XYZ file of C-alpha atoms in Angstrom:
743
model
C -267.756 110.937 -144.784
C -269.463 113.347 -142.346
C -269.088 116.789 -143.347
C -268.495 118.159 -139.904
C -266.720 115.080 -138.651
C -265.276 113.680 -135.783
C -263.466 115.842 -133.355
C -259.689 115.145 -133.744
C -259.100 115.896 -129.931
C -261.406 113.724 -128.963
C -260.393 110.979 -131.018
C -257.056 111.539 -129.570
C -258.609 110.848 -126.037
C -259.661 107.655 -127.371
C -256.353 106.488 -128.377
C -254.785 107.661 -125.561
C -257.012 105.561 -123.117
C -256.647 102.181 -125.369
C -252.784 102.821 -125.262
C -252.576 103.054 -121.433
C -254.854 99.826 -121.008
C -251.855 98.218 -123.592
C -255.192 97.302 -125.485
C -253.232 97.385 -128.878
C -255.574 95.396 -130.996
C -258.580 97.528 -130.111
C -256.252 100.631 -130.680
C -255.588 99.460 -133.955
C -259.659 99.030 -134.737
C -260.326 102.581 -133.230
C -257.941 103.796 -135.483
C -259.070 102.488 -138.543
C -262.776 103.601 -137.564
C -261.899 107.183 -136.401
C -259.776 107.821 -139.501
C -262.967 107.376 -141.764
C -264.872 109.707 -139.315
C -262.437 112.846 -139.750
C -263.861 115.380 -142.112
C -260.030 116.610 -143.093
C -257.931 113.398 -142.301
C -254.635 114.864 -143.032
C -255.112 118.298 -141.098
C -256.484 115.842 -138.378
C -253.517 113.569 -138.291
C -251.002 116.560 -137.498
C -253.514 117.977 -135.085
C -253.320 114.385 -133.429
C -249.613 114.253 -133.652
C -249.038 117.592 -132.485
C -250.865 116.795 -128.992
C -249.771 113.513 -128.941
C -248.377 112.687 -125.717
C -244.948 110.558 -124.986
C -242.963 111.960 -127.563
C -239.544 110.947 -127.374
C -236.731 111.073 -128.888
C -235.548 108.162 -130.884
C -238.321 106.023 -129.888
C -240.568 103.959 -132.465
C -242.919 102.418 -129.401
C -244.792 105.551 -128.723
C -248.405 106.466 -129.346
C -247.556 108.803 -131.756
C -245.631 106.128 -133.810
C -248.311 103.871 -133.599
C -250.944 106.197 -134.801
C -248.923 107.324 -138.045
C -248.429 103.638 -139.002
C -251.986 102.661 -138.799
C -253.090 106.022 -140.633
C -250.438 104.904 -143.515
C -252.398 101.533 -143.608
C -255.541 103.568 -143.581
C -254.328 105.811 -146.383
C -253.970 102.330 -148.598
C -257.516 101.605 -148.174
C -258.887 104.856 -149.009
C -256.611 106.425 -151.858
C -258.618 109.375 -152.421
C -256.957 110.977 -149.310
C -253.666 112.820 -150.537
C -252.123 116.022 -150.694
C -252.595 116.461 -154.208
C -256.571 116.494 -153.885
C -256.198 119.707 -151.257
C -255.670 123.521 -152.633
C -252.230 124.631 -153.105
C -251.809 126.885 -150.299
C -253.625 124.668 -147.661
C -251.264 121.824 -149.184
C -248.449 123.908 -148.576
C -249.428 124.864 -144.920
C -249.796 121.581 -143.942
C -246.339 120.441 -145.523
C -244.823 122.971 -143.105
C -246.539 121.596 -140.310
C -245.343 118.254 -140.954
C -241.724 119.890 -141.590
C -241.883 121.117 -137.682
C -242.598 117.549 -136.448
C -239.549 116.137 -137.655
C -236.952 117.862 -135.206
C -236.597 114.918 -132.862
C -238.245 111.846 -134.082
C -237.018 108.354 -135.199
C -236.345 107.396 -138.574
C -239.684 105.349 -139.136
C -241.856 108.462 -138.356
C -239.480 110.522 -140.662
C -240.387 108.082 -143.662
C -244.298 108.058 -143.013
C -244.609 111.839 -142.705
C -242.402 112.483 -145.826
C -244.120 110.042 -147.644
C -247.978 111.057 -146.263
C -247.129 115.076 -146.991
C -245.126 114.731 -149.995
C -242.275 116.823 -148.365
C -239.787 116.173 -151.462
C -241.753 118.302 -153.432
C -241.113 121.183 -151.264
C -239.052 124.026 -152.297
C -235.384 123.316 -151.561
C -234.994 126.604 -149.837
C -237.791 125.859 -147.482
C -236.148 122.229 -146.547
C -232.537 123.595 -146.129
C -234.128 126.256 -143.748
C -235.552 123.954 -141.758
C -232.306 121.650 -141.804
C -230.549 124.719 -140.883
C -232.933 125.249 -137.646
C -232.406 121.924 -136.740
C -228.754 122.222 -136.558
C -229.222 125.714 -134.838
C -230.846 123.536 -132.026
C -228.402 120.993 -132.020
C -230.074 118.080 -133.589
C -227.199 117.027 -135.707
C -227.810 113.449 -136.571
C -231.574 114.071 -137.065
C -230.725 116.922 -139.603
C -228.412 114.256 -141.185
C -230.940 111.715 -141.319
C -233.712 114.230 -142.833
C -231.274 115.421 -145.476
C -230.410 111.947 -146.827
C -234.179 111.021 -146.585
C -235.164 114.358 -148.763
C -232.067 113.797 -151.160
C -230.519 116.950 -150.054
C -227.112 116.351 -149.668
C -225.584 118.444 -152.558
C -227.765 121.515 -151.604
C -226.099 121.525 -148.095
C -222.395 122.539 -147.167
C -220.449 119.210 -146.422
C -218.672 120.681 -143.410
C -221.381 121.903 -141.448
C -223.426 118.678 -141.809
C -220.451 116.121 -141.383
C -218.169 117.759 -138.927
C -220.370 117.652 -135.916
C -221.273 114.104 -136.768
C -217.279 113.301 -136.871
C -216.909 114.983 -133.481
C -219.957 112.985 -131.984
C -218.174 109.743 -133.189
C -220.748 109.457 -135.794
C -218.637 108.839 -138.947
C -220.879 106.054 -140.471
C -223.660 108.390 -140.679
C -221.356 111.238 -142.114
C -220.350 108.374 -144.466
C -224.156 107.619 -145.816
C -224.503 111.344 -145.890
C -221.858 111.556 -148.973
C -222.379 108.165 -150.508
C -223.499 108.118 -153.923
C -222.502 111.799 -154.434
C -218.999 111.702 -155.980
C -217.865 115.309 -155.125
C -219.256 114.768 -151.337
C -217.342 111.426 -151.289
C -214.310 113.275 -152.381
C -214.883 116.463 -150.083
C -215.271 114.260 -146.982
C -212.106 112.073 -147.313
C -210.278 115.576 -148.364
C -211.423 117.107 -145.118
C -210.301 113.955 -142.845
C -207.147 114.162 -144.574
C -206.742 117.922 -143.729
C -206.987 116.808 -140.021
C -204.110 114.169 -140.839
C -201.865 117.223 -141.237
C -199.155 117.682 -138.189
C -200.480 121.223 -137.657
C -203.981 120.456 -137.518
C -205.745 121.144 -133.738
C -208.825 119.401 -132.874
C -209.266 122.142 -130.319
C -209.848 124.958 -132.966
C -212.678 122.577 -134.720
C -214.781 122.331 -131.203
C -214.274 126.020 -130.507
C -216.933 126.025 -133.851
C -219.262 123.668 -131.731
C -219.148 124.348 -128.225
C -222.087 122.706 -127.136
C -220.837 119.269 -128.384
C -220.119 117.137 -125.571
C -216.007 116.344 -125.448
C -215.866 112.724 -124.306
C -212.627 110.876 -124.203
C -214.176 108.133 -126.339
C -215.039 110.749 -129.521
C -212.053 112.915 -128.918
C -210.077 109.720 -129.338
C -211.761 109.220 -132.934
C -209.774 112.439 -133.881
C -206.241 111.314 -133.376
C -203.945 111.162 -136.352
C -203.798 107.317 -136.024
C -207.201 106.568 -136.606
C -208.108 109.089 -138.930
C -205.672 107.900 -140.989
C -207.004 104.492 -140.768
C -210.308 105.854 -141.875
C -209.135 108.377 -144.724
C -207.277 105.034 -146.435
C -210.526 103.156 -145.742
C -212.761 105.980 -147.776
C -210.319 106.436 -150.312
C -210.635 102.460 -151.637
C -214.254 102.651 -150.776
C -214.873 105.971 -152.518
C -212.342 105.211 -155.086
C -210.610 108.622 -154.315
C -207.417 109.643 -155.953
C -204.504 109.067 -153.629
C -203.065 112.283 -154.452
C -205.918 113.790 -152.728
C -204.620 112.407 -149.554
C -201.029 113.349 -149.055
C -201.427 113.758 -145.202
C -202.675 110.090 -144.718
C -200.471 108.579 -146.922
C -197.202 110.348 -145.316
C -198.294 109.603 -141.971
C -199.055 105.657 -142.875
C -195.615 105.555 -144.573
C -194.115 107.401 -141.744
C -195.522 104.792 -139.117
C -194.190 101.978 -141.729
C -190.698 103.261 -141.593
C -190.725 103.233 -138.110
C -191.970 99.631 -137.550
C -189.528 98.615 -140.440
C -186.466 100.252 -138.499
C -188.064 98.473 -135.393
C -188.771 94.837 -137.208
C -185.069 94.744 -138.861
C -182.682 96.654 -136.173
C -184.331 95.972 -132.722
C -186.185 92.699 -133.234
C -183.895 91.161 -136.226
C -186.843 89.792 -137.788
C -186.188 90.811 -141.485
C -183.230 90.540 -143.554
C -181.629 93.777 -144.820
C -182.838 92.348 -148.396
C -185.900 92.573 -147.758
C -185.862 95.766 -146.028
C -184.311 97.587 -148.447
C -187.219 96.378 -150.720
C -189.846 97.967 -148.567
C -187.835 101.169 -147.301
C -187.907 101.695 -151.073
C -191.197 101.173 -151.668
C -192.542 102.987 -148.687
C -189.976 106.185 -149.044
C -190.704 106.436 -152.797
C -190.244 110.266 -154.166
C -191.311 111.565 -150.732
C -188.410 114.143 -149.648
C -189.226 114.483 -146.474
C -189.401 110.638 -145.538
C -186.010 110.526 -147.234
C -184.650 112.851 -144.919
C -186.480 111.120 -141.932
C -184.813 107.453 -143.062
C -181.703 109.102 -142.861
C -182.165 110.635 -139.526
C -183.701 107.287 -138.273
C -180.570 105.268 -139.318
C -178.117 108.009 -137.748
C -180.204 107.536 -134.805
C -180.829 103.821 -134.328
C -178.059 102.375 -136.538
C -174.962 103.659 -137.624
C -173.904 106.916 -139.205
C -172.222 105.212 -142.307
C -175.726 103.157 -143.381
C -177.254 106.868 -142.918
C -174.404 108.580 -144.852
C -174.934 105.642 -147.653
C -178.642 106.605 -147.925
C -178.434 110.009 -147.987
C -176.095 109.626 -151.036
C -179.098 107.568 -152.415
C -181.355 110.076 -152.078
C -179.317 113.422 -152.327
C -180.293 114.908 -149.438
C -179.279 118.258 -149.088
C -176.089 119.164 -146.854
C -178.619 121.248 -144.562
C -180.955 118.272 -143.614
C -178.282 116.204 -142.539
C -178.059 114.629 -139.091
C -174.567 115.356 -137.143
C -171.757 113.377 -138.711
C -173.065 112.172 -141.663
C -171.685 114.643 -144.121
C -168.505 113.932 -142.695
C -168.701 110.231 -143.152
C -169.829 110.664 -146.746
C -166.629 112.303 -147.657
C -164.804 109.430 -146.309
C -166.542 106.471 -147.827
C -164.640 104.788 -150.264
C -166.370 104.264 -153.561
C -167.173 100.453 -152.768
C -168.936 101.569 -149.662
C -171.149 104.185 -151.172
C -173.638 101.546 -152.442
C -176.602 100.505 -150.044
C -177.552 97.671 -152.149
C -176.135 94.032 -150.913
C -175.473 91.299 -153.469
C -178.790 89.679 -153.607
C -177.769 87.677 -156.668
C -179.743 84.716 -157.375
C -176.875 82.557 -158.301
C -174.605 83.547 -155.469
C -177.164 81.806 -153.045
C -177.142 78.344 -151.912
C -180.031 76.401 -151.490
C -179.008 74.689 -148.041
C -178.946 77.928 -145.695
C -176.173 78.372 -143.124
C -177.994 78.071 -140.172
C -179.417 74.851 -141.368
C -179.129 73.111 -137.795
C -181.418 75.730 -136.031
C -184.309 75.222 -138.200
C -186.594 72.964 -139.956
C -185.638 71.809 -143.064
C -187.054 70.953 -146.236
C -185.789 67.362 -147.532
C -185.841 68.421 -150.916
C -183.249 69.285 -153.291
C -183.592 72.564 -155.513
C -184.458 70.289 -158.808
C -187.497 69.410 -156.934
C -189.152 73.071 -156.849
C -191.264 73.727 -159.978
C -192.074 77.244 -161.144
C -195.151 77.394 -162.862
C -195.866 80.210 -165.083
C -197.313 78.649 -168.367
C -200.377 76.274 -169.232
C -197.544 73.582 -170.239
C -196.105 73.891 -166.605
C -199.491 73.829 -165.354
C -200.575 70.748 -166.997
C -197.624 68.896 -165.560
C -198.453 70.385 -161.772
C -202.211 69.089 -162.637
C -200.842 65.815 -163.052
C -199.407 65.503 -159.622
C -201.612 67.604 -157.635
C -205.196 66.529 -159.089
C -205.183 62.941 -157.756
C -208.132 61.680 -155.615
C -207.074 60.737 -152.514
C -203.765 63.259 -152.395
C -202.388 65.081 -149.953
C -201.628 68.601 -151.094
C -199.784 71.239 -148.513
C -200.784 74.748 -149.271
C -199.511 78.003 -148.909
C -199.852 81.338 -150.591
C -197.657 84.762 -150.163
C -198.821 88.316 -151.176
C -196.851 91.651 -151.179
C -197.282 93.348 -147.414
C -198.998 96.535 -147.858
C -198.126 97.435 -143.925
C -201.791 99.182 -144.422
C -201.228 101.924 -146.898
C -204.136 99.916 -148.714
C -206.244 96.993 -147.746
C -206.050 95.459 -151.339
C -203.935 92.457 -151.037
C -203.075 89.978 -154.134
C -201.842 86.504 -153.830
C -198.443 86.472 -155.718
C -197.558 82.999 -155.321
C -199.385 79.744 -154.395
C -197.185 76.858 -153.270
C -198.674 73.326 -153.923
C -196.623 70.810 -152.136
C -196.703 67.143 -152.356
C -194.535 64.118 -151.616
C -190.631 64.475 -153.009
C -191.632 67.995 -154.954
C -193.635 71.754 -154.931
C -195.127 73.438 -157.512
C -194.903 77.567 -157.259
C -197.742 79.038 -159.342
C -196.557 82.192 -160.181
C -199.603 84.451 -160.605
C -197.284 87.366 -160.999
C -196.184 86.137 -164.516
C -197.422 88.222 -167.360
C -201.154 86.891 -168.575
C -200.749 83.692 -166.452
C -203.267 84.812 -163.816
C -206.004 85.774 -166.157
C -205.639 82.492 -168.387
C -208.549 80.647 -168.191
C -206.614 77.185 -167.851
C -205.273 78.994 -164.497
C -208.803 80.153 -163.201
C -210.215 76.293 -164.124
C -207.277 74.471 -162.451
C -207.508 76.754 -159.373
C -211.476 76.197 -158.787
C -210.729 72.579 -159.562
C -208.444 71.657 -157.318
C -209.716 73.655 -154.023
C -213.529 72.396 -154.874
C -212.554 68.576 -155.449
C -213.169 67.035 -151.784
C -211.376 63.843 -152.651
C -208.196 65.946 -152.314
C -206.834 66.572 -149.214
C -205.656 69.938 -148.978
C -203.429 71.200 -145.597
C -203.194 74.685 -144.679
C -202.641 76.896 -141.372
C -205.028 79.588 -140.860
C -206.487 79.023 -144.391
C -209.311 81.705 -144.244
C -206.874 84.724 -144.917
C -205.290 82.821 -147.768
C -208.470 81.984 -149.352
C -209.687 85.777 -148.865
C -206.699 87.182 -150.561
C -207.038 84.179 -153.314
C -210.904 85.329 -154.107
C -210.084 89.015 -154.191
C -206.923 88.253 -156.581
C -209.489 86.275 -159.161
C -212.551 88.731 -158.556
C -211.400 90.671 -161.962
C -211.205 87.480 -163.925
C -213.946 85.472 -162.937
C -217.553 86.368 -161.810
C -217.900 82.799 -160.069
C -217.064 82.480 -156.570
C -214.307 80.223 -155.484
C -215.171 77.378 -153.237
C -213.143 75.405 -150.977
C -213.586 71.743 -149.982
C -211.576 68.960 -148.675
C -209.633 71.947 -146.448
C -208.029 70.944 -143.251
C -206.904 73.785 -141.335
C -203.898 72.796 -139.317
C -204.801 75.621 -137.175
C -207.842 74.456 -135.584
C -205.736 71.520 -134.556
C -203.188 73.247 -133.142
C -205.379 74.933 -131.315
C -206.664 71.727 -129.680
C -202.898 70.654 -128.969
C -202.599 73.836 -127.119
C -205.507 73.387 -124.580
C -204.446 69.824 -123.824
C -203.301 68.871 -120.110
C -200.515 66.887 -121.523
C -197.417 67.838 -119.493
C -194.872 67.701 -122.324
C -197.119 70.281 -124.216
C -197.389 72.516 -121.191
C -193.581 72.584 -120.282
C -191.680 72.162 -123.600
C -192.200 74.055 -126.882
C -194.358 76.974 -125.293
C -191.634 78.343 -123.661
C -190.739 80.084 -127.175
C -193.208 82.192 -126.370
C -191.762 83.868 -123.485
C -189.554 87.189 -124.047
C -190.652 90.365 -126.199
C -188.936 89.484 -129.340
C -189.816 85.682 -129.599
C -190.860 84.925 -133.301
C -191.387 81.012 -132.950
C -195.441 81.331 -133.069
C -198.248 80.323 -134.851
C -197.502 77.958 -137.893
C -193.850 78.031 -136.386
C -194.461 77.069 -133.378
C -196.392 74.086 -134.410
C -193.578 72.923 -136.194
C -191.444 72.961 -133.555
C -193.752 71.069 -131.317
C -194.453 68.435 -133.598
C -190.842 68.270 -135.724
C -188.771 69.747 -133.254
C -187.023 72.718 -134.818
C -189.338 76.007 -135.818
C -189.617 77.432 -139.010
C -187.198 80.649 -140.141
C -189.788 83.315 -140.748
C -187.599 85.951 -141.744
C -188.669 85.879 -145.303
C -192.216 86.334 -144.376
C -192.351 89.884 -145.348
C -190.619 89.499 -148.749
C -191.459 91.384 -151.720
C -193.195 88.816 -153.091
C -193.541 90.504 -156.481
C -190.304 90.801 -157.190
C -188.598 88.633 -160.264
C -186.567 86.799 -159.786
C -187.078 85.684 -156.373
C -184.141 85.113 -154.403
C -183.318 81.618 -153.053
C -183.848 82.481 -149.577
C -187.449 83.123 -150.628
C -187.978 80.284 -152.447
C -186.766 78.118 -149.785
C -189.128 79.894 -147.463
C -192.118 79.306 -149.683
C -191.552 75.808 -150.205
C -190.703 75.354 -146.347
C -194.107 76.680 -145.544
C -196.184 74.406 -147.975
C -193.873 71.371 -147.663
C -193.750 71.096 -143.882
C -197.581 70.888 -143.463
C -197.209 67.237 -145.007
C -194.458 66.468 -142.482
C -196.542 67.723 -139.872
C -199.831 65.949 -140.762
C -197.942 62.584 -141.110
C -196.651 62.840 -137.406
C -199.916 63.997 -136.106
C -201.962 61.382 -138.236
C -199.843 58.444 -137.258
C -199.889 59.312 -133.564
C -202.857 61.653 -132.745
C -203.279 60.362 -129.012
C -199.714 61.700 -128.324
C -200.877 65.121 -129.082
C -204.262 64.940 -127.247
C -206.093 64.541 -130.667
C -208.956 62.133 -131.904
C -208.334 59.441 -134.207
C -209.852 61.537 -136.976
C -208.302 64.614 -137.230
C -210.791 65.844 -139.497
C -213.350 66.029 -136.977
C -211.907 69.136 -135.630
C -211.016 70.906 -138.757
C -214.189 72.466 -139.739
C -214.403 76.352 -139.779
C -218.099 77.502 -139.288
C -218.949 80.704 -139.373
C -218.867 82.956 -135.788
C -221.573 84.363 -134.439
C -221.333 87.730 -132.910
C -221.323 85.486 -129.305
C -218.737 83.460 -130.532
C -216.525 86.332 -131.480
C -217.516 88.039 -127.700
C -216.218 84.780 -126.117
C -213.018 84.676 -128.805
C -212.313 87.988 -127.490
C -212.412 87.261 -123.986
C -210.290 84.250 -124.029
C -207.702 86.044 -126.256
C -207.450 88.331 -123.286
C -206.975 86.128 -120.937
C -204.569 84.114 -122.766
C -202.061 87.246 -123.768
C -202.506 88.044 -119.846
C -201.238 84.393 -119.678
C -198.335 84.829 -122.013
C -197.187 88.437 -120.214
C -197.326 86.419 -116.853
C -194.392 84.100 -118.326
C -192.465 86.828 -120.208
C -192.143 88.761 -117.120
C -191.601 85.519 -114.999
C -189.105 84.855 -117.955
C -187.463 88.225 -117.428
C -186.455 87.327 -113.538
C -185.016 83.583 -114.825
C -182.605 84.701 -117.113
C -178.869 84.580 -116.423
C -177.642 88.341 -115.964
C -175.126 88.962 -119.027
C -171.298 88.979 -118.082
C -169.847 91.893 -116.783
C -166.965 92.173 -119.569
C -169.900 92.862 -122.277
C -171.810 95.240 -120.076
C -169.085 98.040 -120.257
C -170.017 100.543 -122.554
C -173.316 99.243 -123.014
C -175.225 101.308 -119.728
C -173.453 104.613 -118.840
C -173.836 106.686 -115.878
C -173.401 106.035 -112.295
C -174.354 102.906 -110.648
C -175.150 102.455 -107.041
C -172.360 101.090 -105.034
C -171.996 97.390 -104.848
C -172.516 97.048 -101.144
C -175.676 99.144 -101.326
C -178.934 96.824 -100.378
C -181.578 95.687 -103.212
C -184.051 98.271 -104.225
C -187.895 97.057 -105.306
C -188.865 98.126 -108.659
C -191.499 100.541 -107.407
C -188.555 102.822 -106.629
C -187.590 102.979 -109.985
C -188.958 105.564 -112.337
C -187.935 105.745 -116.108
C -188.931 107.017 -119.185
C -188.434 104.684 -122.273
C -187.726 106.035 -125.779
C -189.720 104.696 -128.562
C -187.372 102.550 -130.263
C -187.201 100.673 -126.672
C -191.046 99.953 -126.165
C -190.594 96.330 -125.881
C -188.164 97.127 -123.236
C -190.683 99.458 -121.487
C -193.330 96.560 -121.491
C -191.211 94.271 -119.816
C -190.099 96.581 -116.924
C -193.534 97.665 -116.506
C -194.980 94.144 -115.856
C -191.986 93.735 -113.436
C -193.390 96.683 -111.238
C -191.447 99.406 -112.510
C -192.790 102.941 -112.999
C -192.634 103.245 -116.813
C -193.738 105.591 -119.314
C -193.028 105.010 -123.037
C -192.902 107.673 -125.794
C -195.090 107.189 -128.720
C -193.957 106.571 -132.176
C -194.569 110.232 -133.345
C -193.089 111.573 -130.089
C -189.499 113.304 -130.810
C -186.895 112.201 -128.181
C -186.521 115.333 -126.664
C -189.877 114.795 -124.839
C -188.156 112.035 -123.079
C -186.172 114.920 -121.370
C -188.711 116.799 -120.450
C -190.386 114.218 -118.877
C -187.141 113.064 -116.861
C -186.811 116.638 -115.610
C -190.477 117.225 -114.527
C -190.865 113.812 -113.007
C -187.784 112.894 -111.934
C -187.045 109.731 -113.849
C -184.086 108.005 -115.744
C -183.777 108.203 -119.476
C -183.513 104.967 -121.071
C -182.529 105.252 -125.139
C -180.174 103.975 -127.374
C -177.807 105.152 -130.483
C -177.496 108.626 -131.249
C -179.701 110.367 -128.808
C -177.940 109.710 -125.839
C -175.311 112.204 -125.899
C -177.738 115.046 -126.375
C -180.279 113.908 -123.651
C -177.536 113.430 -121.257
C -176.619 116.785 -121.534
C -180.047 117.713 -120.537
C -180.543 115.974 -117.611
C -176.863 115.141 -116.462
C -174.666 112.491 -115.506
C -176.598 109.019 -113.898
C -180.165 110.240 -115.307
C -179.572 108.927 -118.703
C -178.988 104.989 -119.744
C -177.889 103.844 -123.529
C -178.528 100.439 -124.232
C -177.766 98.140 -127.389
C -181.181 98.326 -129.558
C -180.241 95.127 -131.016
C -180.432 93.150 -128.211
C -183.953 91.691 -126.796
C -186.098 93.445 -124.566
C -185.636 90.494 -121.887
C -181.835 91.006 -121.876
C -182.236 94.852 -121.881
C -184.496 94.397 -118.960
C -181.762 92.417 -117.182
C -179.301 95.091 -117.672
C -181.386 97.490 -116.391
C -182.216 95.617 -112.997
C -178.701 94.748 -112.585
C -177.166 98.517 -113.219
C -180.223 99.809 -110.533
C -179.603 96.757 -108.028
C -183.396 96.183 -108.465
C -184.738 92.388 -107.465
C -188.321 92.047 -108.277
C -190.121 89.665 -106.218
C -193.058 87.222 -107.287
C -195.544 89.843 -105.796
C -194.209 92.573 -108.199
C -195.064 90.698 -111.453
C -198.105 92.660 -112.635
C -198.591 95.021 -109.707
C -198.704 97.676 -112.143
C -201.724 98.231 -114.398
C -200.132 97.332 -118.092
C -201.739 99.973 -120.338
């Protein structure tokens, strides 16, 4: 190598000329030859990169990147060129210059400089100072990436490094920053959890970083609901003690409690037994949640029910809603208990409303619990038959988002004239080698036709359940997913399909969807889904739970029998298995599916709004007392919906959506809003309050007569809407449908 060597500035000019000519092969050849002519290649490279034109933040296709990549390749052919061969002070000076080039470059550039100039060997204090300087010039993302690559995470302050990333909607980078460092993982989760506290203000954080862009999208990521989701996800990912996440868990349980109230007392979609099971699990020992439960019951159900639960949790007198203490004292002993009689011995196998829903054609003695190896052997003799047809369903405990881990509690296997219930909660049964072997054999046998509905979710939970006890992955062969069959039926042009059972989807509170809708379309009656969200880990199961589990599996056999017997009637091909394959979705498939879902939802909403205008008005006798306030005179002309401006309490969100799609000007309270917010909105914007339950009296006193209406929250949203329209003499027209934005 020539002692004087080639001038690196002249070499850069050659590089630049070839780069402008887009002659990359010649550029690669010239770089390899030019590097060999440099007297001090490592120093010359920095000189070239410092003067290299076109340096662009985050861009990999720049001249500097090409030069750096080519230099790395050249070093492999010239191993004598390395930082260790230079005197200490000179090597240190080159390292500092290399650091200065890392302010705004893309990751591949960073990796190459770190490797060539051995930057990890620098004094940590020097590296910390450099990253601090990057923060000062607001290179937050680049500072985090460099810290990760230099393995400096534990040398830096977590909040200083991660808070700007979170505010910039780069939580994933913050996760990468702490990943593998248990102390930092815990600190990040507890930091996010502290932001879930009701007193937290994102404005106070933004004041610390005034230069950050405060876009609507970035701010939405700091919403308590979004933060709660992230905290619970990271808590599981990093295996952080739940006791360190009190705010997020409290927020999720509070939201769950409100959902259970709505599901049970508004939609009427859950039995009281199930509601009691879930409420006790959600509230647990949280005193504030216990008090909030009593407040919700007094507000939206009854003071007596609130009194019973307040006795159950010994809620202090000074925390009780109005009227609860007096009701407590007047309750006779037999009404002070909240638990209904749920003895399985007192339940009958035949339900009371047998004519309304699909009924499984089996007596109770045809249902077999499988929780021992002996019972499993009997089950296998009936189920593991070549050419057999088996209806398959699974049940698991609802977690309501408090944890993502869902484990199967019950597997239902239905064959003609009998159903087997595999109890995976039975002590030692799930872990037993015989049980695991049976499940693997059954699902992997292509000669056994297994019927299911949306089976991917069931199989995902089953794999998670078996994972701790078996390293071998569970495979599924011979599956016929009736959900795919159902999609073909729904898209068919057959007039009886379009005009018949699809009507069950019209209206806010309709529950006949999914498998239940398919059963109604094929067999004439829907499924009773009120036990769907049962506590499936309780033992013994109630008769109603067993009946539900049996029905969900056995109905698949009946549906398949009808569809395979006359596929043309449902617009299906003769070979049903030809439409049942579930192929992995590509990204383009997912995007197309999302577009289709939006169109379908809009179609359902359109029908829902039209359905509201077709419903017969309620009898005037039943209306008395449900709508309070001044009514327009009967001889006044009808009003267009645009002239009605209302604010809906948070227990009437279904009604709000219904009225909005009819053209009414609606504001809906969020779940977290206090009902007093409705009064403020009504006063400020001249709106009428729509509410239900106990808040009516206090709200009416704030806005006056005729400005606050109380409805029966046990009614469906469609019926509530009809009452409101009739009360105000509102007559929507077809042109009013979707005349307002629905968000």
